[in-house]
Amino acid sequence: MTATVIIPTLNEIAHIGPLLTKLLGEPAGVVGEILVADGGSRDGTREVVSGFARRWSRVRLIDNPERIQAAGVNRAVAAADTRFETIVRIDAHALYPADYVAQLLPSLAASGADSVVVRLTTRGHGGFQSAVAIAQNSRIGTGGSTHRMGGASAWVDHGHHAAFRRTMFEAAGGYDTSFEANEDAELDARLRALGGRIWLDTTIPVIYYPRATLGGLAKQYFRYGSGRARTSIKHGERLRLRQLLPPAVTLAVGFSLVGAVLVPALLIVPAIYALALGAAATVFAVKERALVALLAAPALATMHIAWGAGFLWRKALQTKVGNL
């Protein structure tokens, strides 16, 4: 098995060079080609990729005028060499083992799966980013999602996208390019509907670097919540408890803060929520032996409220459109 590796990028100058160097270190019989689908980077990413392409025939730069990852991956798959039967998706702002693709291909073959997904662990570089990483690696931050907290490899409904059989990816129609987030879970729903099977391989580690600012984290999680709502609406999926909790918390806190103007006692609701997050952050600080972990409290609040707000906004928007 030989893979086409696809990397959607937008302003990834800090990561793209080392990532391409690492991927080119794998044999051509494993990594047949590397397609970088760039959404119009202005920080030098395109120039770096073009430089690699001049030196290495395995590297190609693909234009992605839509700028979103889903469209970039689809464009790259359409341009990929048809000799290679496996598609490997790689995100530029993550850390992969040196033999990442060489591990994925045997996992795909041995499992007989149509898609292999991997476990994601978050890591920060100090300050608020480290606190976000601690929050995202916790059950209170992820809700216990399998590809974040699962310890054993297993068949799953969804996970962090890694490798696909090209025939199944194309049969499903690729990513829905109208999705700015949650396009992976939405595609997984279509794969399962076609009878496709998804294997979570927890033995292949991937390190993800989270947002380093509160504003960036809020925007990201708002998109996540909105995308999850779109997926549930499109496929009629029943949400899990962990997916229902952020909208419930957002509504409870929001109504309590508004209602407290007339009934001050309602402030007990956000107070209890804040105390719970503070307690969790204190546990993290003790466990990690780092005071910076206390910043996990505002990180968790941002993740919960922004995700819930995005979910509720999308649900309200879809309901309004449906009633027109």
PDB file of N, CA, C and O in Angstrom, residues 38-80:
ATOM      1  N   ASP A  38      -3.331  24.593  -0.241  1.00  0.00           N
ATOM      2  CA  ASP A  38      -3.188  25.869   0.467  1.00  0.00           C
ATOM      3  C   ASP A  38      -4.303  26.846   0.121  1.00  0.00           C
ATOM      4  O   ASP A  38      -4.637  27.044  -1.044  1.00  0.00           O
ATOM      5  N   GLY A  39      -4.845  27.466   1.169  1.00  0.00           N
ATOM      6  CA  GLY A  39      -5.961  28.383   1.008  1.00  0.00           C
ATOM      7  C   GLY A  39      -5.571  29.828   0.815  1.00  0.00           C
ATOM      8  O   GLY A  39      -6.338  30.727   1.160  1.00  0.00           O
ATOM      9  N   GLY A  40      -4.395  30.077   0.251  1.00  0.00           N
ATOM     10  CA  GLY A  40      -3.974  31.452  -0.002  1.00  0.00           C
ATOM     11  C   GLY A  40      -3.141  32.050   1.111  1.00  0.00           C
ATOM     12  O   GLY A  40      -3.323  33.213   1.481  1.00  0.00           O
ATOM     13  N   SER A  41      -2.216  31.274   1.643  1.00  0.00           N
ATOM     14  CA  SER A  41      -1.359  31.750   2.737  1.00  0.00           C
ATOM     15  C   SER A  41      -0.568  32.981   2.312  1.00  0.00           C
ATOM     16  O   SER A  41      -0.115  33.083   1.170  1.00  0.00           O
ATOM     17  N   ARG A  42      -0.376  33.895   3.263  1.00  0.00           N
ATOM     18  CA  ARG A  42       0.384  35.119   3.004  1.00  0.00           C
ATOM     19  C   ARG A  42       1.586  35.254   3.938  1.00  0.00           C
ATOM     20  O   ARG A  42       2.179  36.333   4.029  1.00  0.00           O
ATOM     21  N   ASP A  43       1.924  34.177   4.614  1.00  0.00           N
ATOM     22  CA  ASP A  43       3.021  34.252   5.586  1.00  0.00           C
ATOM     23  C   ASP A  43       4.279  33.543   5.107  1.00  0.00           C
ATOM     24  O   ASP A  43       5.231  33.384   5.859  1.00  0.00           O
ATOM     25  N   GLY A  44       4.294  33.112   3.853  1.00  0.00           N
ATOM     26  CA  GLY A  44       5.456  32.407   3.319  1.00  0.00           C
ATOM     27  C   GLY A  44       5.257  30.909   3.188  1.00  0.00           C
ATOM     28  O   GLY A  44       6.142  30.211   2.671  1.00  0.00           O
ATOM     29  N   THR A  45       4.114  30.396   3.621  1.00  0.00           N
ATOM     30  CA  THR A  45       3.855  28.954   3.521  1.00  0.00           C
ATOM     31  C   THR A  45       3.955  28.468   2.084  1.00  0.00           C
ATOM     32  O   THR A  45       4.603  27.447   1.795  1.00  0.00           O
ATOM     33  N   ARG A  46       3.329  29.163   1.165  1.00  0.00           N
ATOM     34  CA  ARG A  46       3.326  28.744  -0.230  1.00  0.00           C
ATOM     35  C   ARG A  46       4.745  28.727  -0.807  1.00  0.00           C
ATOM     36  O   ARG A  46       5.101  27.815  -1.578  1.00  0.00           O
ATOM     37  N   GLU A  47       5.536  29.718  -0.446  1.00  0.00           N
ATOM     38  CA  GLU A  47       6.911  29.787  -0.946  1.00  0.00           C
ATOM     39  C   GLU A  47       7.740  28.609  -0.438  1.00  0.00           C
ATOM     40  O   GLU A  47       8.549  28.029  -1.183  1.00  0.00           O
ATOM     41  N   VAL A  48       7.528  28.244   0.834  1.00  0.00           N
ATOM     42  CA  VAL A  48       8.247  27.095   1.393  1.00  0.00           C
ATOM     43  C   VAL A  48       7.853  25.816   0.662  1.00  0.00           C
ATOM     44  O   VAL A  48       8.706  25.008   0.277  1.00  0.00           O
ATOM     45  N   VAL A  49       6.555  25.616   0.449  1.00  0.00           N
ATOM     46  CA  VAL A  49       6.073  24.415  -0.240  1.00  0.00           C
ATOM     47  C   VAL A  49       6.609  24.378  -1.670  1.00  0.00           C
ATOM     48  O   VAL A  49       7.061  23.323  -2.154  1.00  0.00           O
ATOM     49  N   SER A  50       6.578  25.513  -2.350  1.00  0.00           N
ATOM     50  CA  SER A  50       7.093  25.570  -3.721  1.00  0.00           C
ATOM     51  C   SER A  50       8.581  25.216  -3.767  1.00  0.00           C
ATOM     52  O   SER A  50       9.045  24.543  -4.696  1.00  0.00           O
ATOM     53  N   GLY A  51       9.319  25.658  -2.753  1.00  0.00           N
ATOM     54  CA  GLY A  51      10.728  25.313  -2.679  1.00  0.00           C
ATOM     55  C   GLY A  51      10.938  23.820  -2.525  1.00  0.00           C
ATOM     56  O   GLY A  51      11.816  23.228  -3.178  1.00  0.00           O
ATOM     57  N   PHE A  52      10.157  23.196  -1.676  1.00  0.00           N
ATOM     58  CA  PHE A  52      10.230  21.735  -1.524  1.00  0.00           C
ATOM     59  C   PHE A  52       9.861  21.042  -2.833  1.00  0.00           C
ATOM     60  O   PHE A  52      10.489  20.045  -3.226  1.00  0.00           O
ATOM     61  N   ALA A  53       8.822  21.558  -3.521  1.00  0.00           N
ATOM     62  CA  ALA A  53       8.355  20.925  -4.761  1.00  0.00           C
ATOM     63  C   ALA A  53       9.421  20.968  -5.850  1.00  0.00           C
ATOM     64  O   ALA A  53       9.510  20.052  -6.673  1.00  0.00           O
ATOM     65  N   ARG A  54      10.235  22.032  -5.856  1.00  0.00           N
ATOM     66  CA  ARG A  54      11.309  22.107  -6.854  1.00  0.00           C
ATOM     67  C   ARG A  54      12.389  21.065  -6.597  1.00  0.00           C
ATOM     68  O   ARG A  54      13.049  20.590  -7.533  1.00  0.00           O
ATOM     69  N   ARG A  55      12.571  20.717  -5.326  1.00  0.00           N
ATOM     70  CA  ARG A  55      13.618  19.746  -4.975  1.00  0.00           C
ATOM     71  C   ARG A  55      13.103  18.315  -4.905  1.00  0.00           C
ATOM     72  O   ARG A  55      13.877  17.371  -5.072  1.00  0.00           O
ATOM     73  N   TRP A  56      11.822  18.164  -4.640  1.00  0.00           N
ATOM     74  CA  TRP A  56      11.249  16.827  -4.444  1.00  0.00           C
ATOM     75  C   TRP A  56      10.021  16.664  -5.337  1.00  0.00           C
ATOM     76  O   TRP A  56       9.034  17.378  -5.163  1.00  0.00           O
ATOM     77  N   SER A  57      10.067  15.718  -6.251  1.00  0.00           N
ATOM     78  CA  SER A  57       8.944  15.501  -7.175  1.00  0.00           C
ATOM     79  C   SER A  57       7.710  14.968  -6.462  1.00  0.00           C
ATOM     80  O   SER A  57       6.596  15.051  -6.999  1.00  0.00           O
ATOM     81  N   ARG A  58       7.911  14.447  -5.254  1.00  0.00           N
ATOM     82  CA  ARG A  58       6.760  13.919  -4.508  1.00  0.00           C
ATOM     83  C   ARG A  58       5.873  15.014  -3.925  1.00  0.00           C
ATOM     84  O   ARG A  58       4.753  14.745  -3.491  1.00  0.00           O
ATOM     85  N   VAL A  59       6.358  16.250  -3.896  1.00  0.00           N
ATOM     86  CA  VAL A  59       5.613  17.356  -3.274  1.00  0.00           C
ATOM     87  C   VAL A  59       4.951  18.202  -4.355  1.00  0.00           C
ATOM     88  O   VAL A  59       5.592  18.581  -5.340  1.00  0.00           O
ATOM     89  N   ARG A  60       3.672  18.517  -4.137  1.00  0.00           N
ATOM     90  CA  ARG A  60       2.946  19.404  -5.048  1.00  0.00           C
ATOM     91  C   ARG A  60       2.116  20.399  -4.249  1.00  0.00           C
ATOM     92  O   ARG A  60       1.578  20.063  -3.187  1.00  0.00           O
ATOM     93  N   LEU A  61       1.996  21.609  -4.776  1.00  0.00           N
ATOM     94  CA  LEU A  61       1.160  22.644  -4.174  1.00  0.00           C
ATOM     95  C   LEU A  61      -0.161  22.695  -4.936  1.00  0.00           C
ATOM     96  O   LEU A  61      -0.174  22.845  -6.158  1.00  0.00           O
ATOM     97  N   ILE A  62      -1.275  22.564  -4.189  1.00  0.00           N
ATOM     98  CA  ILE A  62      -2.612  22.607  -4.771  1.00  0.00           C
ATOM     99  C   ILE A  62      -3.308  23.862  -4.275  1.00  0.00           C
ATOM    100  O   ILE A  62      -3.341  24.120  -3.064  1.00  0.00           O
ATOM    101  N   ASP A  63      -3.867  24.636  -5.184  1.00  0.00           N
ATOM    102  CA  ASP A  63      -4.602  25.834  -4.776  1.00  0.00           C
ATOM    103  C   ASP A  63      -5.968  25.459  -4.210  1.00  0.00           C
ATOM    104  O   ASP A  63      -6.674  24.603  -4.755  1.00  0.00           O
ATOM    105  N   ASN A  64      -6.331  26.128  -3.121  1.00  0.00           N
ATOM    106  CA  ASN A  64      -7.623  25.903  -2.464  1.00  0.00           C
ATOM    107  C   ASN A  64      -8.326  27.255  -2.301  1.00  0.00           C
ATOM    108  O   ASN A  64      -8.297  27.861  -1.228  1.00  0.00           O
ATOM    109  N   PRO A  65      -8.942  27.770  -3.367  1.00  0.00           N
ATOM    110  CA  PRO A  65      -9.543  29.111  -3.302  1.00  0.00           C
ATOM    111  C   PRO A  65     -10.684  29.227  -2.299  1.00  0.00           C
ATOM    112  O   PRO A  65     -10.965  30.322  -1.815  1.00  0.00           O
ATOM    113  N   GLU A  66     -11.325  28.106  -1.956  1.00  0.00           N
ATOM    114  CA  GLU A  66     -12.406  28.151  -0.956  1.00  0.00           C
ATOM    115  C   GLU A  66     -11.869  28.373   0.452  1.00  0.00           C
ATOM    116  O   GLU A  66     -12.629  28.711   1.350  1.00  0.00           O
ATOM    117  N   ARG A  67     -10.581  28.095   0.648  1.00  0.00           N
ATOM    118  CA  ARG A  67      -9.848  28.370   1.885  1.00  0.00           C
ATOM    119  C   ARG A  67     -10.162  27.416   3.031  1.00  0.00           C
ATOM    120  O   ARG A  67      -9.371  27.298   3.956  1.00  0.00           O
ATOM    121  N   ILE A  68     -11.275  26.734   3.037  1.00  0.00           N
ATOM    122  CA  ILE A  68     -11.601  25.839   4.152  1.00  0.00           C
ATOM    123  C   ILE A  68     -10.972  24.467   3.920  1.00  0.00           C
ATOM    124  O   ILE A  68     -10.739  24.049   2.790  1.00  0.00           O
ATOM    125  N   GLN A  69     -10.716  23.758   5.018  1.00  0.00           N
ATOM    126  CA  GLN A  69     -10.007  22.481   4.945  1.00  0.00           C
ATOM    127  C   GLN A  69     -10.756  21.446   4.113  1.00  0.00           C
ATOM    128  O   GLN A  69     -10.146  20.719   3.328  1.00  0.00           O
ATOM    129  N   ALA A  70     -12.064  21.348   4.296  1.00  0.00           N
ATOM    130  CA  ALA A  70     -12.847  20.336   3.585  1.00  0.00           C
ATOM    131  C   ALA A  70     -12.667  20.462   2.078  1.00  0.00           C
ATOM    132  O   ALA A  70     -12.448  19.466   1.369  1.00  0.00           O
ATOM    133  N   ALA A  71     -12.745  21.683   1.577  1.00  0.00           N
ATOM    134  CA  ALA A  71     -12.588  21.904   0.136  1.00  0.00           C
ATOM    135  C   ALA A  71     -11.171  21.591  -0.310  1.00  0.00           C
ATOM    136  O   ALA A  71     -10.954  21.016  -1.388  1.00  0.00           O
ATOM    137  N   GLY A  72     -10.190  21.947   0.511  1.00  0.00           N
ATOM    138  CA  GLY A  72      -8.804  21.688   0.164  1.00  0.00           C
ATOM    139  C   GLY A  72      -8.505  20.205   0.032  1.00  0.00           C
ATOM    140  O   GLY A  72      -7.839  19.771  -0.915  1.00  0.00           O
ATOM    141  N   VAL A  73      -8.998  19.419   0.978  1.00  0.00           N
ATOM    142  CA  VAL A  73      -8.769  17.972   0.910  1.00  0.00           C
ATOM    143  C   VAL A  73      -9.445  17.389  -0.325  1.00  0.00           C
ATOM    144  O   VAL A  73      -8.860  16.572  -1.051  1.00  0.00           O
ATOM    145  N   ASN A  74     -10.684  17.801  -0.598  1.00  0.00           N
ATOM    146  CA  ASN A  74     -11.389  17.290  -1.776  1.00  0.00           C
ATOM    147  C   ASN A  74     -10.639  17.617  -3.068  1.00  0.00           C
ATOM    148  O   ASN A  74     -10.525  16.774  -3.966  1.00  0.00           O
ATOM    149  N   ARG A  75     -10.143  18.847  -3.175  1.00  0.00           N
ATOM    150  CA  ARG A  75      -9.396  19.235  -4.373  1.00  0.00           C
ATOM    151  C   ARG A  75      -8.132  18.381  -4.527  1.00  0.00           C
ATOM    152  O   ARG A  75      -7.764  17.979  -5.633  1.00  0.00           O
ATOM    153  N   ALA A  76      -7.472  18.131  -3.415  1.00  0.00           N
ATOM    154  CA  ALA A  76      -6.247  17.340  -3.467  1.00  0.00           C
ATOM    155  C   ALA A  76      -6.543  15.887  -3.851  1.00  0.00           C
ATOM    156  O   ALA A  76      -5.795  15.283  -4.625  1.00  0.00           O
ATOM    157  N   VAL A  77      -7.615  15.333  -3.330  1.00  0.00           N
ATOM    158  CA  VAL A  77      -7.984  13.955  -3.699  1.00  0.00           C
ATOM    159  C   VAL A  77      -8.259  13.879  -5.198  1.00  0.00           C
ATOM    160  O   VAL A  77      -7.836  12.932  -5.879  1.00  0.00           O
ATOM    161  N   ALA A  78      -8.953  14.875  -5.733  1.00  0.00           N
ATOM    162  CA  ALA A  78      -9.249  14.890  -7.165  1.00  0.00           C
ATOM    163  C   ALA A  78      -7.980  14.979  -8.007  1.00  0.00           C
ATOM    164  O   ALA A  78      -7.926  14.462  -9.130  1.00  0.00           O
ATOM    165  N   ALA A  79      -6.936  15.620  -7.464  1.00  0.00           N
ATOM    166  CA  ALA A  79      -5.677  15.790  -8.198  1.00  0.00           C
ATOM    167  C   ALA A  79      -4.671  14.685  -7.916  1.00  0.00           C
ATOM    168  O   ALA A  79      -3.604  14.640  -8.533  1.00  0.00           O
ATOM    169  N   ALA A  80      -4.990  13.790  -6.998  1.00  0.00           N
ATOM    170  CA  ALA A  80      -4.033  12.769  -6.558  1.00  0.00           C
ATOM    171  C   ALA A  80      -3.774  11.728  -7.636  1.00  0.00           C
ATOM    172  O   ALA A  80      -4.624  11.450  -8.492  1.00  0.00           O
TER     173      ALA A  80
END
